Amino acid sequence: MRSGPAAILRVVRGGARGTPARVSDADIIEAFAAGDRRAATLVYDRLVGVVDATLFRVIGRRESDHDDLIQASFEQIILTLSRKSFAGGCSLTGWAASIACHVGLNAIRSRTRARRVFVPQSDLSETRAEALEAESAQATGAFDIEAQVEARREIDRVRRHLADMDPTRAETVMLHDVFAVSLAETARLTGVSMAAAQSRLVRGRRELRERMAATPGREVDGEP
Amino acid sequence: MNARDTESRVERALRQMGTAVVLVEEPAHVETRRDRHLGVLTSFAVHTFERRKSRRRWLAGAAIAACALAAAVLAVRLNGAPLRSDGTSSLAAVRAIEGTVLVAQRDQPLGAVARLPFPMGMDDRIATADGIASVDLASGATVTLDPRAELAFGATTNAGSARAEHLRLRAGRVRLHVPKLGTGSLDVTTPDACVTVHGTTFLVEVRKADPATGAPAATTVSVIEGRVSVRSAEQEVFIGPGASWSSAPATPPVVETEPSPPASVAPAPPGRPLPSSTLSEETRLFRAAVLARKSGDPRRAADLLSRLLSRYPTSPLAAEARAERERALADEAKSPNR
């Protein structure tokens, strides 16, 4: 029997294509400053993961326009880096997350406005699926599923309230309370002082609580 | 539902948003999306790089244009006045004349003033035969030439932001009113003196030598307002309001009865007494009248000015004396003690 240390397995991203060399923030910023054609590829490969995950968490799911939102986020990132207006002082990933958060909240806001005119087919099917889930849970006695559905509705309401709020407050709440970014980092990402960020956070939380208290329980989709 | 319950619901929802599991996408979809995005984003980046370059070029062009414009404005400002007919820049302009006044450009012979304002450049001359003339300098100073005066314009020099104007008085009497010049200065050179000023009103007179009486040529300076410095025979003296100075020797020194010059202003030095010019007496009377009116005695001011006008009807101060007397009489009319 063979003895010795157990083999340690690790996941290798990219598999057979080979591991790309690690590119630092400074390399990417320098590539944009020099007008390097590969700059877009470098920044995309570096940040697509964080942009995708942030959009998923802000919106709650990947919808049909998810890829477009990723592209919109990257256009904003590339534009800022090209103009050399990225202030630094924070990591590219944190900054990209804040841009994706902004894009995501804008998307929810525009969808909410659109729902006031018509209800998309996707929402109808989603509501129907939730109803089926609840019926199924009741039939089998799995009440935790109903609780999960209720929790999901609650999160959706929070999202829509955030989208209706003042964008600066909503983004501060999102960065600090959802993505667990420190107050100092939140201030840097939003380009304000610590005191201003603190004020936005406190006012944002209070406004969100007031909105939630004003619309308790279940409600019609699209009308928080 | 109470506030605490709402708060806990909100906190829970926010926490769940942050910890939600991000579902893994199909690798094929991720690859397809990457290819599509990189195509779009690469051309977007190249486009922004091109725009940045063209913007940089545009900014450089705008900066060059702004510099050229600033240089042009500066050149016009330093020259102070529009171009003359021969294309050279002017240093001054003859604004008003009365009687016969002649002008000459550089070495040309003297001729009549063709039009007003008449631009004057470096080394140009103006001579009043039996008339008077008023000349505005680029700095804003005004020179009034009495009859039989001859004045030439020297080059304006610039040392940094300081601008210096130079005049050469060859004969006769001129009256100068010089606004505050800041770091700039104006000087009037006579055959035996140089008067430098930084903002004042004063008179300079050049009296030519008289072979009949044997009197030598002399320069007389009389200050009405402000302070001037006079440099002559390697000496420099400062003259304050009401004081006069002359380069002529062997005449009684000036007696300043009214008003007394400020302590910081030196009167005419004992070794440089006044000639038999009436200029200092005219100035003294005029200044005493002004002070009397300002101190609330318009009657005395009017008397002094009447005395000045009756004794010296052709005084260069006559016009101002008449205006000042009108003001004094008006003050007296309004006075309750009348």
XYZ file of C-alpha atoms in Angstrom:
562
model
C 0.000 0.000 0.000
C 1.303 3.376 -0.979
C 1.935 5.821 1.858
C 2.903 9.515 2.007
C 1.145 12.795 1.795
C -2.252 12.848 0.126
C -2.387 14.468 -3.283
C -3.795 18.000 -3.241
C -6.239 18.696 -6.054
C -6.923 22.183 -7.259
C -9.183 23.668 -9.897
C -7.348 25.080 -12.893
C -9.297 27.778 -14.771
C -9.122 27.583 -18.513
C -8.138 23.900 -18.551
C -6.291 22.864 -21.676
C -6.093 26.427 -23.063
C -3.395 27.303 -20.594
C -3.436 29.716 -17.708
C -3.212 33.351 -18.791
C -0.561 35.447 -17.124
C -1.813 37.455 -14.153
C -2.351 41.073 -15.159
C -2.194 43.742 -12.483
C -4.369 46.832 -12.179
C -1.387 48.986 -13.085
C -0.802 46.975 -16.299
C -4.393 47.516 -17.391
C -4.344 51.229 -16.598
C -1.049 51.573 -18.448
C -2.440 49.723 -21.476
C -5.325 52.212 -21.649
C -2.998 55.145 -21.206
C -0.843 53.892 -24.090
C -3.847 53.213 -26.329
C -3.005 49.504 -26.552
C -5.505 47.557 -28.685
C -5.364 44.619 -26.255
C -6.545 46.814 -23.388
C -10.209 45.861 -23.856
C -9.356 42.142 -23.720
C -7.228 42.587 -20.609
C -9.881 44.492 -18.712
C -12.678 42.185 -19.836
C -10.932 38.992 -18.783
C -9.966 40.563 -15.498
C -13.362 41.984 -14.535
C -16.069 39.976 -16.277
C -16.525 37.719 -13.257
C -17.139 40.516 -10.789
C -19.367 42.429 -13.214
C -21.485 39.356 -13.938
C -21.839 38.437 -10.246
C -22.686 41.994 -9.205
C -25.373 42.322 -11.857
C -26.795 38.938 -10.857
C -27.033 39.958 -7.211
C -28.398 43.412 -7.869
C -31.080 42.233 -10.285
C -31.619 38.807 -8.705
C -31.424 36.742 -11.854
C -29.995 36.692 -15.341
C -32.646 38.030 -17.625
C -32.684 38.357 -21.386
C -30.758 41.629 -21.305
C -28.074 40.395 -18.897
C -25.380 40.279 -21.597
C -26.314 43.783 -22.709
C -25.916 45.034 -19.139
C -22.468 43.440 -18.941
C -21.541 45.181 -22.168
C -22.929 48.513 -20.922
C -20.890 48.166 -17.731
C -17.716 47.508 -19.707
C -18.349 50.419 -22.028
C -18.504 52.669 -18.976
C -15.336 51.101 -17.567
C -13.441 51.472 -20.854
C -14.615 55.045 -21.310
C -13.452 56.027 -17.837
C -10.079 54.298 -18.204
C -9.552 55.810 -21.672
C -10.190 59.294 -20.355
C -7.746 58.581 -17.539
C -10.422 59.677 -15.089
C -10.142 56.561 -12.926
C -9.079 58.151 -9.666
C -7.322 55.093 -8.270
C -7.285 54.744 -4.512
C -9.322 51.523 -4.812
C -8.989 48.257 -6.687
C -10.280 47.857 -10.225
C -12.541 45.021 -9.104
C -14.217 47.118 -6.399
C -14.631 49.978 -8.818
C -16.046 47.686 -11.505
C -18.523 46.300 -8.957
C -19.753 49.797 -8.158
C -20.240 50.529 -11.880
C -22.120 47.269 -12.368
C -24.254 48.083 -9.312
C -25.102 51.445 -10.862
C -25.974 49.835 -14.199
C -28.057 47.175 -12.451
C -30.078 49.676 -10.445
C -30.688 51.723 -13.590
C -31.943 48.589 -15.303
C -34.383 47.840 -12.463
C -35.545 51.458 -12.553
C -36.258 51.359 -16.280
C -38.021 48.007 -15.951
C -40.209 49.357 -13.165
C -41.194 52.253 -15.387
C -41.946 49.853 -18.234
C -44.085 47.616 -15.989
C -46.325 50.547 -15.213
C -47.335 50.441 -18.866
C -47.349 46.704 -19.547
C -46.418 43.426 -17.813
C -43.802 41.411 -19.721
C -44.422 37.769 -20.440
C -41.383 36.763 -18.379
C -42.872 38.314 -15.236
C -46.191 36.579 -15.774
C -44.512 33.209 -16.118
C -42.380 33.957 -13.088
C -45.412 34.814 -10.975
C -47.102 31.698 -12.201
C -44.031 29.605 -11.339
C -43.979 31.081 -7.847
C -47.674 30.252 -7.431
C -47.010 26.690 -8.546
C -44.115 26.466 -6.135
C -46.330 27.639 -3.283
C -49.148 25.234 -4.219
C -46.690 22.400 -4.460
C -45.199 23.283 -1.110
C -48.586 23.424 0.550
C -49.565 20.099 -0.959
C -46.446 18.386 0.320
C -46.334 20.231 3.597
C -43.005 21.848 2.730
C -43.691 25.235 4.290
C -40.034 26.267 4.064
C -40.480 26.555 0.318
C -43.308 29.015 0.872
C -41.052 30.919 3.223
C -38.368 30.935 0.535
C -40.817 32.277 -2.018
C -41.889 34.970 0.446
C -38.264 35.840 1.129
C -37.632 36.099 -2.586
C -40.587 38.465 -2.935
C -39.234 40.514 -0.050
C -35.850 40.843 -1.734
C -37.516 41.867 -4.991
C -39.435 44.572 -3.146
C -36.196 45.831 -1.592
C -34.622 45.939 -5.055
C -37.469 47.928 -6.518
C -37.537 50.348 -3.613
C -33.811 50.845 -4.001
C -34.311 51.530 -7.694
C -36.944 54.144 -6.864
C -34.771 55.901 -4.308
C -32.232 58.637 -4.882
C -29.487 56.824 -6.874
C -26.623 58.069 -4.712
C -28.273 56.796 -1.522
C -29.330 53.514 -3.122
C -25.830 52.815 -4.426
C -24.289 53.610 -1.065
C -26.671 51.176 0.676
C -25.986 48.540 -1.952
C -22.220 48.837 -1.742
C -22.088 48.913 2.034
C -24.938 46.632 3.130
C -25.161 44.214 0.223
C -21.586 43.917 -1.001
C -20.049 44.503 2.449
C -17.745 47.246 1.188
C -16.248 49.294 4.026
C -17.432 52.857 4.514
C -14.034 54.262 3.508
C -14.017 52.189 0.313
C -17.629 53.159 -0.404
C -16.660 56.814 -0.066
C -13.761 56.336 -2.500
C -15.888 54.398 -5.001
C -18.639 57.004 -5.012
C -16.175 59.891 -5.011
C -17.346 61.589 -1.811
C -15.967 62.194 1.652
C -16.412 59.724 4.488
C -18.897 62.066 6.162
C -20.976 62.345 2.995
C -20.948 58.583 2.498
C -22.031 58.067 6.121
C -24.846 60.558 5.659
C -26.019 58.880 2.456
C -25.934 55.490 4.149
C -27.989 56.599 7.148
C -30.528 58.464 5.045
C -30.704 55.629 2.504
C -31.377 52.998 5.152
C -34.060 55.160 6.767
C -35.764 55.829 3.437
C -35.697 52.137 2.567
C -37.250 51.187 5.938
C -39.959 53.815 5.502
C -40.788 52.556 2.033
C -40.914 48.958 3.218
C -43.116 49.894 6.182
C -45.476 51.788 3.885
C -46.003 48.722 1.638
C -46.124 45.716 3.983
C -46.841 42.167 2.848
C -47.564 40.894 -0.647
C -48.211 43.287 -3.430
C -48.791 43.333 -7.110
C -45.604 42.783 -9.102
C -44.168 45.918 -10.528
C -46.022 48.223 -8.105
C -44.007 48.410 -4.911
C -45.723 45.719 11.943
C -43.391 47.741 14.144
C -40.248 49.627 13.190
C -37.908 47.014 14.647
C -39.588 44.283 12.613
C -39.274 46.333 9.429
C -35.644 47.020 10.170
C -34.861 43.348 10.645
C -36.722 42.457 7.430
C -34.737 45.011 5.462
C -31.450 43.899 6.973
C -32.231 40.276 6.207
C -33.202 41.043 2.624
C -30.056 43.083 2.028
C -27.896 40.354 3.533
C -29.542 37.704 1.370
C -28.961 39.822 -1.730
C -25.287 39.960 -0.924
C -24.891 36.280 -0.202
C -27.085 34.951 -2.989
C -25.456 32.120 -4.878
C -24.490 33.168 -8.381
C -25.516 30.406 -10.739
C -22.806 29.107 -13.031
C -23.433 29.706 -16.690
C -22.908 27.297 -19.516
C -19.233 27.526 -20.628
C -20.293 27.604 -24.259
C -22.520 30.617 -23.602
C -19.730 32.347 -21.686
C -17.324 31.812 -24.582
C -19.824 33.023 -27.154
C -20.588 36.097 -25.096
C -16.878 36.820 -24.593
C -16.207 36.702 -28.321
C -19.159 38.950 -29.059
C -18.335 41.437 -26.310
C -14.637 41.608 -27.114
C -15.409 42.403 -30.755
C -17.623 45.281 -29.733
C -15.519 46.499 -26.810
C -12.214 46.411 -28.710
C -13.578 48.636 -31.453
C -15.180 50.835 -28.781
C -11.819 51.170 -27.025
C -9.994 51.930 -30.288
C -12.629 54.530 -31.097
C -12.189 56.204 -27.698
C -8.401 56.168 -28.155
C -8.830 57.920 -31.523
C -11.167 60.476 -30.001
C -8.708 61.080 -27.203
C -5.925 61.705 -29.741
C -8.018 64.091 -31.803
C -9.158 65.859 -28.632
C -5.529 66.222 -27.591
C -4.654 67.645 -31.011
C -7.627 69.998 -30.808
C -6.576 71.153 -27.331
C -3.011 71.723 -28.506
C -4.304 73.769 -31.444
C -6.609 75.728 -29.149
C -3.736 76.370 -26.742
C -1.523 77.632 -29.584
C -4.335 79.864 -30.847
C -4.936 81.195 -27.329
C -1.226 81.917 -26.915
C -1.130 83.721 -30.261
C -4.177 85.755 -29.305
C -2.699 86.588 -25.909
C 0.563 87.631 -27.551
C -1.315 89.859 -29.992
C -3.334 91.441 -27.171
C -0.167 91.917 -25.146
C 1.620 93.516 -28.072
C -1.250 95.943 -28.626
C -1.393 96.673 -24.901
C 2.330 97.269 -24.652
C 2.259 99.520 -27.651
C -0.667 101.248 -25.994
C -2.133 102.889 -29.045
C -3.124 102.122 -32.617
C -0.648 102.053 -35.477
C 0.377 105.222 -37.243
C 0.127 105.769 -40.959
C 3.695 104.543 -41.495
C 2.862 101.259 -39.752
C 4.809 101.916 -36.564
C 3.058 101.851 -33.219
C 2.078 105.091 -31.538
C 2.996 106.097 -27.988
C 0.597 108.980 -27.629
C -2.111 110.895 -29.416
C -2.755 114.617 -29.774
C -6.354 114.960 -28.609
C -7.016 118.682 -28.758
C -5.312 121.777 -30.085
C -6.022 125.492 -30.055
C -4.122 127.995 -32.177
C -1.067 127.054 -34.193
C 0.332 123.652 -33.266
C 2.940 121.834 -35.335
C 3.956 118.189 -35.318
C 6.800 116.266 -36.905
C 7.471 112.565 -37.373
C 11.066 111.726 -36.548
C 13.368 113.849 -38.675
C 10.673 115.288 -40.895
C 10.081 119.057 -40.823
C 7.302 120.358 -38.631
C 3.850 120.553 -40.175
C 0.296 121.279 -39.206
C -1.830 118.672 -37.433
C -3.865 117.029 -40.166
C -6.540 115.402 -38.011
C -7.431 114.569 -34.441
C -6.551 112.392 -32.676
C -3.088 112.521 -34.199
C -0.880 109.525 -33.300
C 2.634 110.266 -32.079
C 5.451 107.723 -32.134
C 9.019 107.436 -30.958
C 11.142 110.545 -31.659
C 8.104 112.465 -32.925
C 7.833 116.103 -31.813
C 5.072 118.506 -31.084
C 5.585 122.272 -30.895
C 3.084 124.932 -29.942
C 3.741 128.274 -31.649
C 1.010 130.514 -30.302
C -1.420 127.756 -29.402
C -1.873 125.067 -26.820
C -2.234 121.301 -27.190
C -3.370 118.352 -25.133
C -1.700 114.979 -25.594
C -2.813 111.641 -24.124
C -0.116 109.096 -23.379
C -0.628 105.345 -23.555
C -0.452 105.061 -19.759
C -3.403 107.432 -19.369
C -1.299 110.453 -18.448
C -2.247 113.788 -19.979
C 0.255 116.431 -21.110
C -0.865 120.003 -21.754
C 1.570 122.151 -23.694
C 1.572 125.906 -23.163
C 2.426 128.291 -26.017
C 6.013 128.124 -27.294
C 6.650 124.658 -25.890
C 8.367 121.832 -27.710
C 8.106 118.210 -26.611
C 9.551 114.997 -28.049
C 8.465 111.427 -27.320
C 11.053 108.860 -26.329
C 10.774 105.094 -26.568
C 8.573 103.340 -24.052
C 10.570 100.744 -22.157
C 9.268 97.643 -20.416
C 11.073 95.892 -17.593
C 8.918 92.924 -16.672
C 5.481 94.318 -15.881
C 6.882 97.805 -15.266
C 6.337 100.242 -18.110
C 8.297 103.462 -18.368
C 7.403 106.383 -20.618
C 9.962 109.005 -21.556
C 9.359 112.570 -22.690
C 11.927 115.197 -23.658
C 10.983 118.796 -23.040
C 13.159 121.009 -25.211
C 11.547 124.365 -24.485
C 8.526 125.967 -22.879
C 6.181 124.736 -20.226
C 4.076 121.579 -19.981
C 1.584 120.519 -17.365
C 1.254 116.817 -16.680
C -1.517 114.952 -14.980
C -0.347 111.410 -14.320
C -2.697 108.768 -12.889
C -1.394 106.166 -10.470
C 0.986 104.138 -12.594
C 1.455 101.155 -10.288
C 4.856 99.742 -11.045
C 5.206 101.964 -14.118
C 6.730 105.415 -14.302
C 6.964 108.472 -16.479
C 9.911 110.802 -16.761
C 10.411 114.160 -18.380
C 13.943 114.954 -19.419
C 15.039 118.549 -19.870
C 18.485 119.748 -20.985
C 19.718 119.751 -17.403
C 17.302 117.620 -15.344
C 15.161 114.530 -15.311
C 11.797 114.495 -13.509
C 10.387 111.090 -12.636
C 6.843 110.586 -11.472
C 4.592 107.744 -10.376
C 1.241 109.545 -10.247
C 0.740 113.252 -9.718
C 0.026 116.639 -11.279
C 2.969 118.901 -11.890
C 4.477 121.471 -14.206
C 7.837 121.507 -15.927
C 9.237 124.594 -17.581
C 12.386 124.991 -19.627
C 13.569 128.563 -19.912
C 16.128 129.079 -22.665
C 19.257 131.112 -22.104
C 18.762 134.846 -22.589
C 21.859 136.487 -24.234
C 20.486 139.960 -23.523
C 20.403 139.545 -19.740
C 22.995 136.786 -19.561
C 20.549 134.451 -17.768
C 21.390 130.796 -18.392
C 18.907 128.155 -19.477
C 16.982 126.673 -16.555
C 14.390 124.069 -15.692
C 11.644 124.707 -13.165
C 9.454 121.957 -11.657
C 6.365 122.732 -9.615
C 4.209 120.027 -8.008
C 0.480 120.464 -7.478
C -0.435 116.988 -6.280
C 1.603 113.901 -5.417
C 5.330 113.694 -5.421
C 8.036 113.727 -8.058
C 11.745 113.139 -8.060
C 14.131 115.418 -9.930
C 17.581 114.265 -10.901
C 20.065 116.934 -11.958
C 23.825 117.341 -11.720
C 24.123 113.860 -10.210
C 21.753 114.752 -7.387
C 18.209 113.616 -6.796
C 15.627 115.558 -4.816
C 11.978 114.780 -4.085
C 9.384 117.494 -4.372
C 6.025 117.350 -2.635
C 2.738 119.220 -3.140
C 3.127 122.991 -3.273
C 6.911 122.845 -3.629
C 9.014 123.889 -6.569
C 12.532 123.273 -7.762
C 14.712 125.008 -10.292
C 18.104 124.394 -11.784
C 18.791 128.131 -12.070
C 21.360 129.416 -9.562
C 21.578 132.634 -7.528
C 17.962 133.445 -6.875
C 16.205 133.581 -3.523
C 14.981 130.211 -2.209
C 11.317 129.432 -2.295
C 9.334 130.296 0.808
C 6.455 127.939 1.359
C 4.042 129.752 3.570
C 0.945 127.800 2.824
C 0.571 124.900 2.838
C 3.495 123.257 4.574
C 4.815 120.238 2.737
C 4.564 116.848 4.444
C 7.455 115.953 6.702
C 8.566 113.211 4.379
C 8.815 115.601 1.461
C 11.966 117.610 1.222
C 11.574 121.181 0.110
C 13.811 122.527 -2.577
C 17.374 122.189 -1.373
C 19.064 125.377 -0.249
C 21.700 125.093 -2.901
C 19.135 124.956 -5.654
C 17.042 128.138 -5.288
C 14.219 129.253 -7.498
C 14.679 131.579 -10.422
C 12.518 134.603 -10.947
C 9.669 132.394 -12.225
C 6.073 133.030 -11.179
C 5.231 129.354 -11.406
C 5.776 128.583 -7.767
C 3.663 131.524 -6.659
C 0.863 130.440 -9.024
C 0.998 126.923 -7.652
C 1.115 128.146 -4.082
C -1.980 130.279 -4.530
C -3.854 127.530 -6.296
C -3.028 124.906 -3.705
C -3.828 127.245 -0.817
C -7.228 127.902 -2.378
C -7.957 124.213 -2.783
C -7.038 123.540 0.840
C -9.128 126.490 2.025
C -12.191 125.202 0.235
C -11.658 121.699 1.546
C -11.295 123.031 5.077
C -14.667 124.812 4.804
C -13.565 128.351 3.946
C -14.903 128.912 0.412
C -14.726 132.702 0.735
C -10.964 132.611 1.315
C -10.599 130.072 -1.502
C -12.457 132.371 -3.897
C -10.295 135.321 -2.843
C -7.068 133.402 -3.407
C -8.198 132.199 -6.803
C -9.302 135.698 -7.808
C -5.869 136.923 -6.792
C -4.236 134.203 -8.880
C -6.326 135.014 -11.934
C -5.834 138.766 -11.681
C -2.063 138.540 -11.185
C -1.395 135.729 -13.646
C -4.165 135.693 -16.274
C -2.080 133.540 -18.658
C -1.191 130.980 -16.002
C -1.423 127.343 -17.060
C -3.547 126.915 -13.962
C -6.002 129.587 -15.117
C -8.610 127.185 -16.466
C -8.589 125.054 -13.336
C -8.498 128.144 -11.149
C -11.665 129.456 -12.764
C -13.414 126.121 -12.290
C -12.226 125.921 -8.703
C -13.412 129.485 -8.048
C -16.851 128.548 -9.416
C -16.982 125.658 -6.999
C -15.842 127.858 -4.124
C -18.485 130.476 -4.901
C -21.135 127.767 -5.119
C -20.037 126.423 -1.740
C -20.174 129.885 -0.289
C -23.699 130.397 -1.617
C -24.812 127.215 0.086
C -23.048 128.028 3.326
C -25.458 128.698 6.275
C -23.048 131.302 7.779
C -23.332 133.478 4.770
